[in-house]
mmCIF file of C-alpha atoms and ligand atoms in Angstrom:
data_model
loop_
_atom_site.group_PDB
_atom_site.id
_atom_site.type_symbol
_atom_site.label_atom_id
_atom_site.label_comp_id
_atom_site.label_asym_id
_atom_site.label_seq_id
_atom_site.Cartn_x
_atom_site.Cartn_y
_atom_site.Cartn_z
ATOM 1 C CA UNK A 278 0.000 0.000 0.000
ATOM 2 C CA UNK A 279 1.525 3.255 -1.087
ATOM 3 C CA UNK A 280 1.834 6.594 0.200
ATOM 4 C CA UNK A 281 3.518 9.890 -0.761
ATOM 5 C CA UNK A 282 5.684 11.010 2.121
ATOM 6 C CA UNK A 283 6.177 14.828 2.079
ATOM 7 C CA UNK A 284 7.213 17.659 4.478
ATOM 8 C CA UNK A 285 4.934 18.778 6.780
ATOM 9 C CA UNK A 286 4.101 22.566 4.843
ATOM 10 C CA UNK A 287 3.378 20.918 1.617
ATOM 11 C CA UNK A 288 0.918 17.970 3.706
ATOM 12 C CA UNK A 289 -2.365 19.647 2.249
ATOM 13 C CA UNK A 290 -0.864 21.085 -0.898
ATOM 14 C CA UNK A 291 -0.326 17.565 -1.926
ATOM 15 C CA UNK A 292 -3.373 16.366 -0.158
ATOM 16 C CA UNK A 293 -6.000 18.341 -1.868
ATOM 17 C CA UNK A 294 -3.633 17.388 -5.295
ATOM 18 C CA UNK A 295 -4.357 13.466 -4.705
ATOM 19 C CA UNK A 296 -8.107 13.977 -4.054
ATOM 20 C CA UNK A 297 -8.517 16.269 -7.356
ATOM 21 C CA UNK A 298 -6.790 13.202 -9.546
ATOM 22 C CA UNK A 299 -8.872 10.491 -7.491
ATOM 23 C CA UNK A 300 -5.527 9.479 -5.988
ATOM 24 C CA UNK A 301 -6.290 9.389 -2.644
ATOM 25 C CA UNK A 302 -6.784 6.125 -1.103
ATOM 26 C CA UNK A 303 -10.254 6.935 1.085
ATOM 27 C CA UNK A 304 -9.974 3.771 2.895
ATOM 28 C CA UNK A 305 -6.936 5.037 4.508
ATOM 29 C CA UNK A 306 -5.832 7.978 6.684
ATOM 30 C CA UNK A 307 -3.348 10.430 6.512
ATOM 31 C CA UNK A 308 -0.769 10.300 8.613
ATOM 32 C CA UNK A 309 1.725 12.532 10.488
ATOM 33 C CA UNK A 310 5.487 11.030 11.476
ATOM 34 C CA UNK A 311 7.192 13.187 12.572
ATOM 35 C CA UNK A 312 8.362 16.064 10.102
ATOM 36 C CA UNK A 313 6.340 14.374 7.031
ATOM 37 C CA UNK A 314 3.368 13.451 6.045
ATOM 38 C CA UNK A 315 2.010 10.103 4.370
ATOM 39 C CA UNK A 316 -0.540 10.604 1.956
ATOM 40 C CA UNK A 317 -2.132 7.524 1.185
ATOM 41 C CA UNK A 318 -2.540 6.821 -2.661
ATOM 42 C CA UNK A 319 -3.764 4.120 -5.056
ATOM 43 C CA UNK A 320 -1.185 1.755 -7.141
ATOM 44 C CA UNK A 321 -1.344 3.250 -10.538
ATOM 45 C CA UNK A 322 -1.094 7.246 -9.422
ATOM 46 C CA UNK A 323 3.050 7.073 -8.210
ATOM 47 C CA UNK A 324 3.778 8.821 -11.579
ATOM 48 C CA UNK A 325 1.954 12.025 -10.246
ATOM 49 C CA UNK A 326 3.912 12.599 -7.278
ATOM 50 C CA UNK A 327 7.248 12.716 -8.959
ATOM 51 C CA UNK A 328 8.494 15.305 -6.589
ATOM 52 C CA UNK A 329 8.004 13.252 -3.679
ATOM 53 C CA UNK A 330 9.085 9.751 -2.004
ATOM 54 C CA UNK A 331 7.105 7.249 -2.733
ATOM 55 C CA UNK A 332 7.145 4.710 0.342
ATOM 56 C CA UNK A 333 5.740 1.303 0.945
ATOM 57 C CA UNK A 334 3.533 2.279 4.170
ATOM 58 C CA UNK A 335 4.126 0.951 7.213
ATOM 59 C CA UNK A 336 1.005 0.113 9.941
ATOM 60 C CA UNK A 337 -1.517 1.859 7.922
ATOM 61 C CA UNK A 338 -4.562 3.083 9.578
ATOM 62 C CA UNK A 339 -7.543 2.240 8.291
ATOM 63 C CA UNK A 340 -10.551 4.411 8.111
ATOM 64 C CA UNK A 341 -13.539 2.954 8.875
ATOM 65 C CA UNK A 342 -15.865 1.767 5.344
ATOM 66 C CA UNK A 343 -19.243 4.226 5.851
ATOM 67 C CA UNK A 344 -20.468 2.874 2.444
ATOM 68 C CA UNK A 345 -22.976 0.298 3.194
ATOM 69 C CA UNK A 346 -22.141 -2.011 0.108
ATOM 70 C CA UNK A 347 -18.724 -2.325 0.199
ATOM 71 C CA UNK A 348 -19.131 -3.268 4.241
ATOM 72 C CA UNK A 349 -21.599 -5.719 3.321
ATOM 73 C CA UNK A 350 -20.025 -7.173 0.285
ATOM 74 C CA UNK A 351 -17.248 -9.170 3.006
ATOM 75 C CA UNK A 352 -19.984 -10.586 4.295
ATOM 76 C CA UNK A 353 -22.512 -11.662 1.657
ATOM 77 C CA UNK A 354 -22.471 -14.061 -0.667
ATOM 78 C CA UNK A 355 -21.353 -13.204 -4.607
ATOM 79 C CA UNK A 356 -24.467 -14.302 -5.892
ATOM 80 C CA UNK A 357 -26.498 -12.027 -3.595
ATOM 81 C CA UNK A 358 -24.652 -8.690 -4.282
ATOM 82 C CA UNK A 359 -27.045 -7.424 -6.322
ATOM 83 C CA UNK A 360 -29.761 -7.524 -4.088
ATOM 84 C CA UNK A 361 -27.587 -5.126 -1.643
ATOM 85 C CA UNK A 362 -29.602 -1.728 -1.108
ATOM 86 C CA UNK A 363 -27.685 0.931 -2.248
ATOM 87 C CA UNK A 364 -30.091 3.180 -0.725
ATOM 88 C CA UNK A 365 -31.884 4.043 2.648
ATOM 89 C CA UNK A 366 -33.320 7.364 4.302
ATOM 90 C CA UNK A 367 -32.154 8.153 7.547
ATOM 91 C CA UNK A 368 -35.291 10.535 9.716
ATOM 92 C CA UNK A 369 -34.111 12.215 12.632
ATOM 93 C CA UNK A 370 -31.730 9.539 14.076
ATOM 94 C CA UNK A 371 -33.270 6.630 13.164
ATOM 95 C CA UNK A 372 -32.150 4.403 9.322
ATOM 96 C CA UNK A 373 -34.940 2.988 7.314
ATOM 97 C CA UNK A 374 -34.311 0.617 4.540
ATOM 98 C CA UNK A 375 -36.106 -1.069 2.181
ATOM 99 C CA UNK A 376 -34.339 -5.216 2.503
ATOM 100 C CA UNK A 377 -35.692 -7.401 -0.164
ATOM 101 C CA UNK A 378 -36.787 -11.157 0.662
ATOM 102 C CA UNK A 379 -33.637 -12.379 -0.807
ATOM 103 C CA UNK A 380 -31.574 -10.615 1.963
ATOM 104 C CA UNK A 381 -33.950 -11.755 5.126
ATOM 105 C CA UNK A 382 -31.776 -14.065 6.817
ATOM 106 C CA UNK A 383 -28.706 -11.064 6.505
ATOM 107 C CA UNK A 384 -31.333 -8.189 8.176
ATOM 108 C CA UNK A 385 -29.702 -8.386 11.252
ATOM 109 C CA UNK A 386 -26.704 -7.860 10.163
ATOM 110 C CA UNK A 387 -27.589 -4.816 8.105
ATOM 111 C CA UNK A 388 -29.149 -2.906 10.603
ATOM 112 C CA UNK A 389 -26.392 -4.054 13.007
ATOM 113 C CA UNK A 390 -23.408 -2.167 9.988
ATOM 114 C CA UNK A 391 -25.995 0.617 9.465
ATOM 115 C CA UNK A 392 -25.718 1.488 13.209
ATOM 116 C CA UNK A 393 -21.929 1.193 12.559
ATOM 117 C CA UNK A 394 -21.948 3.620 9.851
ATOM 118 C CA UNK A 395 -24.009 6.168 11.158
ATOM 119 C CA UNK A 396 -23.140 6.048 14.741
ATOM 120 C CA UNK A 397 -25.180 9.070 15.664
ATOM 121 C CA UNK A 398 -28.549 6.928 14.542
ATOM 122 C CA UNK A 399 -29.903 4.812 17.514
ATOM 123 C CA UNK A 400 -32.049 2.519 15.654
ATOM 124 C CA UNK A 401 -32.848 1.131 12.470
ATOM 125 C CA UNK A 402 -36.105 -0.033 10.881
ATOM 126 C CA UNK A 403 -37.349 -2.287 7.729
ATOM 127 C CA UNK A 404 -39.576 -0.029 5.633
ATOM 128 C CA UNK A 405 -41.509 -2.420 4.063
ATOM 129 C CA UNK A 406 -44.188 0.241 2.969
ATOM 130 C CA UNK A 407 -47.405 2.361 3.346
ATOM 131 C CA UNK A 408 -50.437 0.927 4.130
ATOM 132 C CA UNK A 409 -54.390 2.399 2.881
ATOM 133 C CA UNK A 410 -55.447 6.281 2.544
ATOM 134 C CA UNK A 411 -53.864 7.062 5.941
ATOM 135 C CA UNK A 412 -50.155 6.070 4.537
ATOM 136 C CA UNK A 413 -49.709 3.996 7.299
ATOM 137 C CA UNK A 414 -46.066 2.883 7.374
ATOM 138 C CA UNK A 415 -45.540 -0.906 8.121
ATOM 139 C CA UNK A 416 -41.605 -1.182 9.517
ATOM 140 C CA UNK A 417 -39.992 -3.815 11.261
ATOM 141 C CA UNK A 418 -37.029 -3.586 13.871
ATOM 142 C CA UNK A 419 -33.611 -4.603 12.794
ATOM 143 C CA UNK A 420 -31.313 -2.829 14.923
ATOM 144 C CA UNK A 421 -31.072 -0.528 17.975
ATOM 145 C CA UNK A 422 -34.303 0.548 19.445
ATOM 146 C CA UNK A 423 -36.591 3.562 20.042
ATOM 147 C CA UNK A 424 -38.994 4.313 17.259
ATOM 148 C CA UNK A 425 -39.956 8.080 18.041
ATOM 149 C CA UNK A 426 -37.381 10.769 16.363
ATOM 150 C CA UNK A 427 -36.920 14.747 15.865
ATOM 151 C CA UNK A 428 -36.297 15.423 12.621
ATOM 152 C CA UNK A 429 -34.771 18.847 11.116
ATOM 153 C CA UNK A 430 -35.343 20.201 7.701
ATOM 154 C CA UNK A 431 -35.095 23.243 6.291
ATOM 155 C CA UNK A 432 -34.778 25.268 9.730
ATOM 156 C CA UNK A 433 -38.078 23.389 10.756
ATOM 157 C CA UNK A 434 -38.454 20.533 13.475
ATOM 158 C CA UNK A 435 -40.607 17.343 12.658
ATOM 159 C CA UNK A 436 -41.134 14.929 16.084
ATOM 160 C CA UNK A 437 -42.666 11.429 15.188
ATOM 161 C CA UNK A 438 -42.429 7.963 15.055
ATOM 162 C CA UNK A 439 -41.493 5.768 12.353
ATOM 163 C CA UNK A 440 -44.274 2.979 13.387
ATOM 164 C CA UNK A 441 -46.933 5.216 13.445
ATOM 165 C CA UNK A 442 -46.720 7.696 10.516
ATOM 166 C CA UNK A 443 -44.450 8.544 7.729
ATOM 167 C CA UNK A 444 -42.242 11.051 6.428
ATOM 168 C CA UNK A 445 -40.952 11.057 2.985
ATOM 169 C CA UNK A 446 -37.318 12.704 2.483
ATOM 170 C CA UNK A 447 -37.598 12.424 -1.149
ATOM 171 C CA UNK A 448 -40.825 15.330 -0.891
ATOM 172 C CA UNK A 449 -38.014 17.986 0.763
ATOM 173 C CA UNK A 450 -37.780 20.283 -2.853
ATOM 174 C CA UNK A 451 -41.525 20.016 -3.440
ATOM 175 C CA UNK A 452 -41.998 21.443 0.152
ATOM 176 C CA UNK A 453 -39.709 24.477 0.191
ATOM 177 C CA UNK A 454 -40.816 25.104 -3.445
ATOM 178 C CA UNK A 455 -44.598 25.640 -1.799
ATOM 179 C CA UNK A 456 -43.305 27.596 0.475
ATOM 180 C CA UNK A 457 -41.721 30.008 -2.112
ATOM 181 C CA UNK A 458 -45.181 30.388 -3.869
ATOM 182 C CA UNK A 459 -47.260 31.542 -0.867
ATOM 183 C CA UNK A 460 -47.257 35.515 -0.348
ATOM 184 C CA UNK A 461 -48.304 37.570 2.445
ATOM 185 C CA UNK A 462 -51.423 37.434 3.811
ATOM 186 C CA UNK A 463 -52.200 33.950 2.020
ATOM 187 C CA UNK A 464 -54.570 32.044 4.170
ATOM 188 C CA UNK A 465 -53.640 28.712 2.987
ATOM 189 C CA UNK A 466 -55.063 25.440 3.136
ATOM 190 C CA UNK A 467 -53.517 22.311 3.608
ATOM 191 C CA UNK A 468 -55.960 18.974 3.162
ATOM 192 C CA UNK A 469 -53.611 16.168 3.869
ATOM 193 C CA UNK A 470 -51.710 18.026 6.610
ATOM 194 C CA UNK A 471 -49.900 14.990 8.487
ATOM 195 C CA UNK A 472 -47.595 15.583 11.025
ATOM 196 C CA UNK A 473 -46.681 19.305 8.963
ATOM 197 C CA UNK A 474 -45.195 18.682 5.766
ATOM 198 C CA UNK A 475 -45.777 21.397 4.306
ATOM 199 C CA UNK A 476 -48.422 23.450 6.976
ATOM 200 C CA UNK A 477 -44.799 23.659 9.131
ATOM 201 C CA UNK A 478 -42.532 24.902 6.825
ATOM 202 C CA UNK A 479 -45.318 27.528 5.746
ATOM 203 C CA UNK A 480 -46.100 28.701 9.116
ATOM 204 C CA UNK A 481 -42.414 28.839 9.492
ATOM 205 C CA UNK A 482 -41.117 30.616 6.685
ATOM 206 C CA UNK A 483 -43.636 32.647 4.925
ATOM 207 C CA UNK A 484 -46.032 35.576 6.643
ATOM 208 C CA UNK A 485 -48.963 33.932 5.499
ATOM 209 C CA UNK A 486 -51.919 35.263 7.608
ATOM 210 C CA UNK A 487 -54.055 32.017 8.345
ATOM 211 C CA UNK A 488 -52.878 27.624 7.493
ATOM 212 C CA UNK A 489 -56.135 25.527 8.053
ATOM 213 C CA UNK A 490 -54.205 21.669 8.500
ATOM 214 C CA UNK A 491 -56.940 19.295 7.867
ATOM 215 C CA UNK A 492 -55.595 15.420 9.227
ATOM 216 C CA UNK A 493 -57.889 12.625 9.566
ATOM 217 C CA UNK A 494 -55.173 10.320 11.457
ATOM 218 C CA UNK A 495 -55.100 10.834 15.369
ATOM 219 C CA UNK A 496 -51.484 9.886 15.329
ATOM 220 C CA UNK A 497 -50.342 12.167 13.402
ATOM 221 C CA UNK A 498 -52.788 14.525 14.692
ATOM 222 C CA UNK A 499 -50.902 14.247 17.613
ATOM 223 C CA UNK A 500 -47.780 15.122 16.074
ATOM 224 C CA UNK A 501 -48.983 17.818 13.995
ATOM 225 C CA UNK A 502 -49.799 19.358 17.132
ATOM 226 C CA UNK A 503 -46.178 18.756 18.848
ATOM 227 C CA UNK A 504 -45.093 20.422 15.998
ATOM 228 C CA UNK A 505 -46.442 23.281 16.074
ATOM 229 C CA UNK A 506 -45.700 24.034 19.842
ATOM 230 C CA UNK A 507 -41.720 22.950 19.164
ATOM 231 C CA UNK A 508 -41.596 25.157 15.963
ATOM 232 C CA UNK A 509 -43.994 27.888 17.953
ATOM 233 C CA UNK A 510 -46.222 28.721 15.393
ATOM 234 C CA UNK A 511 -49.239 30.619 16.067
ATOM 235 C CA UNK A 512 -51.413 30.772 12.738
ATOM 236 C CA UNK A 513 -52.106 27.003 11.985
ATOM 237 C CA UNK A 514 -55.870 26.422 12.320
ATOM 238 C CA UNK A 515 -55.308 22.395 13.104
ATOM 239 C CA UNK A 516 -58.334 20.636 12.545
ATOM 240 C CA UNK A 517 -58.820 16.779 13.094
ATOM 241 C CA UNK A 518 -61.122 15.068 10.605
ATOM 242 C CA UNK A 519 -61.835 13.409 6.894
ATOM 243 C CA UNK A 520 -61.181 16.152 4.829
ATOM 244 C CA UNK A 521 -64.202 14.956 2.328
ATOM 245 C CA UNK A 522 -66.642 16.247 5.286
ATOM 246 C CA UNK A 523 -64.505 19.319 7.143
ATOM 247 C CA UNK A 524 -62.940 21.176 4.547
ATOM 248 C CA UNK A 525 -64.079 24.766 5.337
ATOM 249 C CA UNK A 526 -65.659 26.422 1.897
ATOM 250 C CA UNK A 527 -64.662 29.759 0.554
ATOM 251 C CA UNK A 528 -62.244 30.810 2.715
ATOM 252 C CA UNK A 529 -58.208 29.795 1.323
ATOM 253 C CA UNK A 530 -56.249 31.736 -1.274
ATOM 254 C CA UNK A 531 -54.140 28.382 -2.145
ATOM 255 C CA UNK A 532 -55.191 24.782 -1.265
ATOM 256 C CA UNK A 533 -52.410 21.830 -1.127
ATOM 257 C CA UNK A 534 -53.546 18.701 -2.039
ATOM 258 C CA UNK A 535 -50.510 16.847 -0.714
ATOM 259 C CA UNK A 536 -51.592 13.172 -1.182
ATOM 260 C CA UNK A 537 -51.415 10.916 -3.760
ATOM 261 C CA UNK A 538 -54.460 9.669 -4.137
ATOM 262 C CA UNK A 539 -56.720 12.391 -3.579
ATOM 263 C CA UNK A 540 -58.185 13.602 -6.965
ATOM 264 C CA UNK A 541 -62.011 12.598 -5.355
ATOM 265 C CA UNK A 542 -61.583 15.709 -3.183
ATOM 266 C CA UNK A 543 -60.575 17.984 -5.766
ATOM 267 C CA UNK A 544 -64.601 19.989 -5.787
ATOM 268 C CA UNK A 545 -64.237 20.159 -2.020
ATOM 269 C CA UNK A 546 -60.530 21.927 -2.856
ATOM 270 C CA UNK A 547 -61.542 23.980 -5.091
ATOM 271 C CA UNK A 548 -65.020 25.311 -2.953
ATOM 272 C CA UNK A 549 -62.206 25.804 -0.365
ATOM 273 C CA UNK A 550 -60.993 28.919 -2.472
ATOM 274 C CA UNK A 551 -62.522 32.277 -1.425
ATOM 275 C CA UNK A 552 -62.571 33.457 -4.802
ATOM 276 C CA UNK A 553 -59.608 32.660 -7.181
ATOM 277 C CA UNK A 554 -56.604 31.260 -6.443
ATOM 278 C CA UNK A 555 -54.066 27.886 -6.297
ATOM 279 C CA UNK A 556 -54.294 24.320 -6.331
ATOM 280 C CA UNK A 557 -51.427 22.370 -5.819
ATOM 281 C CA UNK A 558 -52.657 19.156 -6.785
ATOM 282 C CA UNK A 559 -50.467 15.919 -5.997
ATOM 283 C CA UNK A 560 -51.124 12.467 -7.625
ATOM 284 C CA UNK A 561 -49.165 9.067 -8.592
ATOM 285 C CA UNK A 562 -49.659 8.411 -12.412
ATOM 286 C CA UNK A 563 -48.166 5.909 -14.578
ATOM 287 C CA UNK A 564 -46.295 7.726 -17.357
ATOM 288 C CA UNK A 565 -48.386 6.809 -20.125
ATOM 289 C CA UNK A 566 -51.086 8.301 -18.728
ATOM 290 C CA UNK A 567 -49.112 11.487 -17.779
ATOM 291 C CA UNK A 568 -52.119 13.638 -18.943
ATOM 292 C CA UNK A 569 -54.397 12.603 -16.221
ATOM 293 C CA UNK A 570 -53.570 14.691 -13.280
ATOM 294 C CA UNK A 571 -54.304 17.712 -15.320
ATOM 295 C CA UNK A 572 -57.494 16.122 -17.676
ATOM 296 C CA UNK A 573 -59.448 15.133 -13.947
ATOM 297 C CA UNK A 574 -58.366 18.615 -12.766
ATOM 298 C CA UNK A 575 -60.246 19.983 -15.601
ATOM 299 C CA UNK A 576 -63.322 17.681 -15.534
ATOM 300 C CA UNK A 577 -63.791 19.026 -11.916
ATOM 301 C CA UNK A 578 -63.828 22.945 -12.943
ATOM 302 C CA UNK A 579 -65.723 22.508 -15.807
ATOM 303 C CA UNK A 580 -68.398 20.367 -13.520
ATOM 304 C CA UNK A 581 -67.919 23.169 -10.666
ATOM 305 C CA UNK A 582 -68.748 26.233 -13.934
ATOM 306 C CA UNK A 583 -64.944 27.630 -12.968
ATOM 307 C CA UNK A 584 -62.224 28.002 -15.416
ATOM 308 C CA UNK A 585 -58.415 26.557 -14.856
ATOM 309 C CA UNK A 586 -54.924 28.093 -15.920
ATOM 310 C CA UNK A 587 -52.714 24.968 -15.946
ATOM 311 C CA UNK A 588 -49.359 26.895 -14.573
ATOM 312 C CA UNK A 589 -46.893 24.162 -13.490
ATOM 313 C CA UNK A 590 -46.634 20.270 -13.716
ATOM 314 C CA UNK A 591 -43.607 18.841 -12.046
ATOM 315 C CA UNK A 592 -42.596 15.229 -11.649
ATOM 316 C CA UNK A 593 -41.800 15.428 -7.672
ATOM 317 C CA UNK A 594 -40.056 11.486 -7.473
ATOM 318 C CA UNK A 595 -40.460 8.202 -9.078
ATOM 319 C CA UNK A 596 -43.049 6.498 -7.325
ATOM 320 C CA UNK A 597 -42.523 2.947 -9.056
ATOM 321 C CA UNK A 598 -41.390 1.189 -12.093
ATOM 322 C CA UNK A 599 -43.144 3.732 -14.985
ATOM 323 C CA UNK A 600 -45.221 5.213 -12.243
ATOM 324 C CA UNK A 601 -44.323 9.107 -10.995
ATOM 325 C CA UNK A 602 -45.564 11.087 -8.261
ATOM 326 C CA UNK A 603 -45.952 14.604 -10.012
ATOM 327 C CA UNK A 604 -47.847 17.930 -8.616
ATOM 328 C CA UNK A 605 -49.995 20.035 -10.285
ATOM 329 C CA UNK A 606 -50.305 23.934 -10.253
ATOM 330 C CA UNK A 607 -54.147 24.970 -11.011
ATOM 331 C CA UNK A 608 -55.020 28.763 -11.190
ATOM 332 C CA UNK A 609 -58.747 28.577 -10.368
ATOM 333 C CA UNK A 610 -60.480 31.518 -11.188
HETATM 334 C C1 LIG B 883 -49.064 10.925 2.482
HETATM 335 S S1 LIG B 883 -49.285 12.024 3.777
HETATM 336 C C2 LIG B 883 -48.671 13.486 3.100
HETATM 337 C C3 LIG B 883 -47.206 13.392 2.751
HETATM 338 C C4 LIG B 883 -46.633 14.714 2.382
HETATM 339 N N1 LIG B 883 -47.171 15.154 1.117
HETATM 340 C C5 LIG B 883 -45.129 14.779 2.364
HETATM 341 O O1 LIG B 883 -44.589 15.743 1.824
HETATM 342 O O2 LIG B 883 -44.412 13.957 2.922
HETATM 343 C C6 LIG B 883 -50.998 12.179 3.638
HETATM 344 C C7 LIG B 883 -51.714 12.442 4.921
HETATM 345 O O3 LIG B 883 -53.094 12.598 4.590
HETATM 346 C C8 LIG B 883 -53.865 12.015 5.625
HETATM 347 N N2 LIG B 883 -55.211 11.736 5.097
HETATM 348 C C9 LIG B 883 -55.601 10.705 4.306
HETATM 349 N N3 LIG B 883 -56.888 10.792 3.999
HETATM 350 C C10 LIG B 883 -57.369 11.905 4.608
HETATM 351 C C11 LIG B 883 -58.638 12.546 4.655
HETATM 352 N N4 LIG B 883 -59.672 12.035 4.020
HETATM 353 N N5 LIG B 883 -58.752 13.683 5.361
HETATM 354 C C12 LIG B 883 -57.676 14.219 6.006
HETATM 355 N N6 LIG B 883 -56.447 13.654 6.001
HETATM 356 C C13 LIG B 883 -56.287 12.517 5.302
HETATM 357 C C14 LIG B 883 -53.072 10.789 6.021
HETATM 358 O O4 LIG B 883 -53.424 10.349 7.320
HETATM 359 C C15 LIG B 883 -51.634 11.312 5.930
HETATM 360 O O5 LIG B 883 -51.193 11.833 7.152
#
């Protein structure tokens, strides 16, 4: 294993130099003897450091892997590699991953490096997906323990617990872009509120006068209400209940529709609006349909006798193999 040994003054001269060329051996640390420096460096890159010693290095230290595949490839069989998640969201301080059958018997042992590699987490959890209308997460425990977290985004504070509700990472641009679009004095109205998405972030960020956060779920209820107190927020109107039957009429200037399946409660949206104003309509679609979102928006005004200004249409993730999740931005007027 080789290093480049060089004085002391030129140590991150020569440093930031092996990094820029992909030199740098990231499994390895620098080190300081004495007056020099080793730089650790893969074989191949000597010819680049033709100022310095090379050296052979001597009791290496090792930095420890923090990239989940190549810990798990020493312990997994060949044929299973493929199968390793390359992915997982961490909430708060707590690691979910999605573990496919194939991997079961290993899910121990994954949550068990996970904990390893993110040492500030204190548990990790199987997602194994949402459940129904409420999105319902189902999770199992692999590692650790505790299931209730404090998560930061964006300057805002989300408490909650992985076995109860969800919170989807992948949704962090669609909510500060929201949050961008309301102006002052908006009274806002958010049908699928959760634990806060986006009724948080609003209440946080923007000076918008009034946020009615409609959430039929007495978990996250709950939670929706922590957050408000540990964010100390003063305008949310939280109301607990089926949206379909307590969605107050005429009285928002923008309504978010953050769910995916919602497009039965788009007339009770758009009776929400005191006059004219923004829909932000959310729905999974499979991409040869893309055209639907928009087509059952339209259907809706033209039942309702209101006209619609289509004004943005943005794929927000990929929900599943040729299925997005995309939002919709309706002018109603
Ligand atoms: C999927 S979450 C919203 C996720 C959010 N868009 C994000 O950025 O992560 C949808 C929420 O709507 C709630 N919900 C479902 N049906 C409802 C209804 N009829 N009325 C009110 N809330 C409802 C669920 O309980 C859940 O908390």
């Amino acid at each position: 294993m080789k290093a480049v040994k060089v004085p002391r003054h030129k140590a991150e001269e020569v440093r930031r130099f092996a990094e820029s060329i992909g030199a740098k051996d990231k499994g390895r640390y620098v080190i300081c003897r004495g007056e020099y420096v080793e730089i650790p460096i893969y074989d191949g890159f000597e010819k680049y450091f033709e100022d310095y010693e090379i050296i052979e290095q001597k009791n290496p230290i090792f930095a420890p892997k923090s990239d989940l595949f190549e810990v798990l490839k020493d312990c997994i069989p060949r044929e299973l590699w493929d199968y390793i998640p390359r992915r997982y969201k961490i909430v708060g301080d707590i690691v979910l991953i999605k573990i496919p059958k194939e991997l079961e018997i290993y899910k121990g042992l994954i949550g068990e490096k996970l904990l390893r590699i993110h040492k500030r987490c204190k548990s990790v959890w199987r997602d194994l997906g949402k459940e129904g209308m409420l999105r319902k997460p189902r999770v199992e425990l692999i590692a650790g323990r505790g299931s209730e977290t404090l998560h930061k985004e964006n300057g805002c504070l989300f408490k909650l617990d992985v076995t109860k509700v969800m919170f989807s990472v992948g949704n962090q641009g669609e909510r500060m872009r929201v949050v961008k679009l309301v102006q002052d004095g908006e009274v806002v109205l958010d049908m699928f509120a959760g634990i806060g998405y986006f009724t948080i972030p609003i209440a946080v960020h923007t000076k918008a006068k009034k946020i009615y956060a409609i959430e039929i779920n007495p978990d996250s209820y709950y939670y929706l209400l922590e957050n408000l107190r540990i964010n100390h927020v003063s305008n949310v109107i939280p109301i607990l209940g089926d949206s379909m039957h307590v969605t107050p009429e005429k009285v928002a200037d923008r309504v978010i529709m953050g769910h995916i399946n919602c497009h039965e409660f788009l007339s009770k949206a758009i009776k929400a609006l005191r006059c004219d104003g923004f829909i932000h309509y959310h729905e999974t679609v499979p991409e040869i349909i893309i055209e639907r979102p928009v087509e059952r928006i339209k259907r809706v005004c033209e039942s309702l006798g209101r006209e619609v200004r289509i004004e943005g249409f943005r794929k927000v993730k990929n929900y599943s193999p040729g299925v997005v999740h995309v939002v919709v931005d309706a002018y109603i007027y």
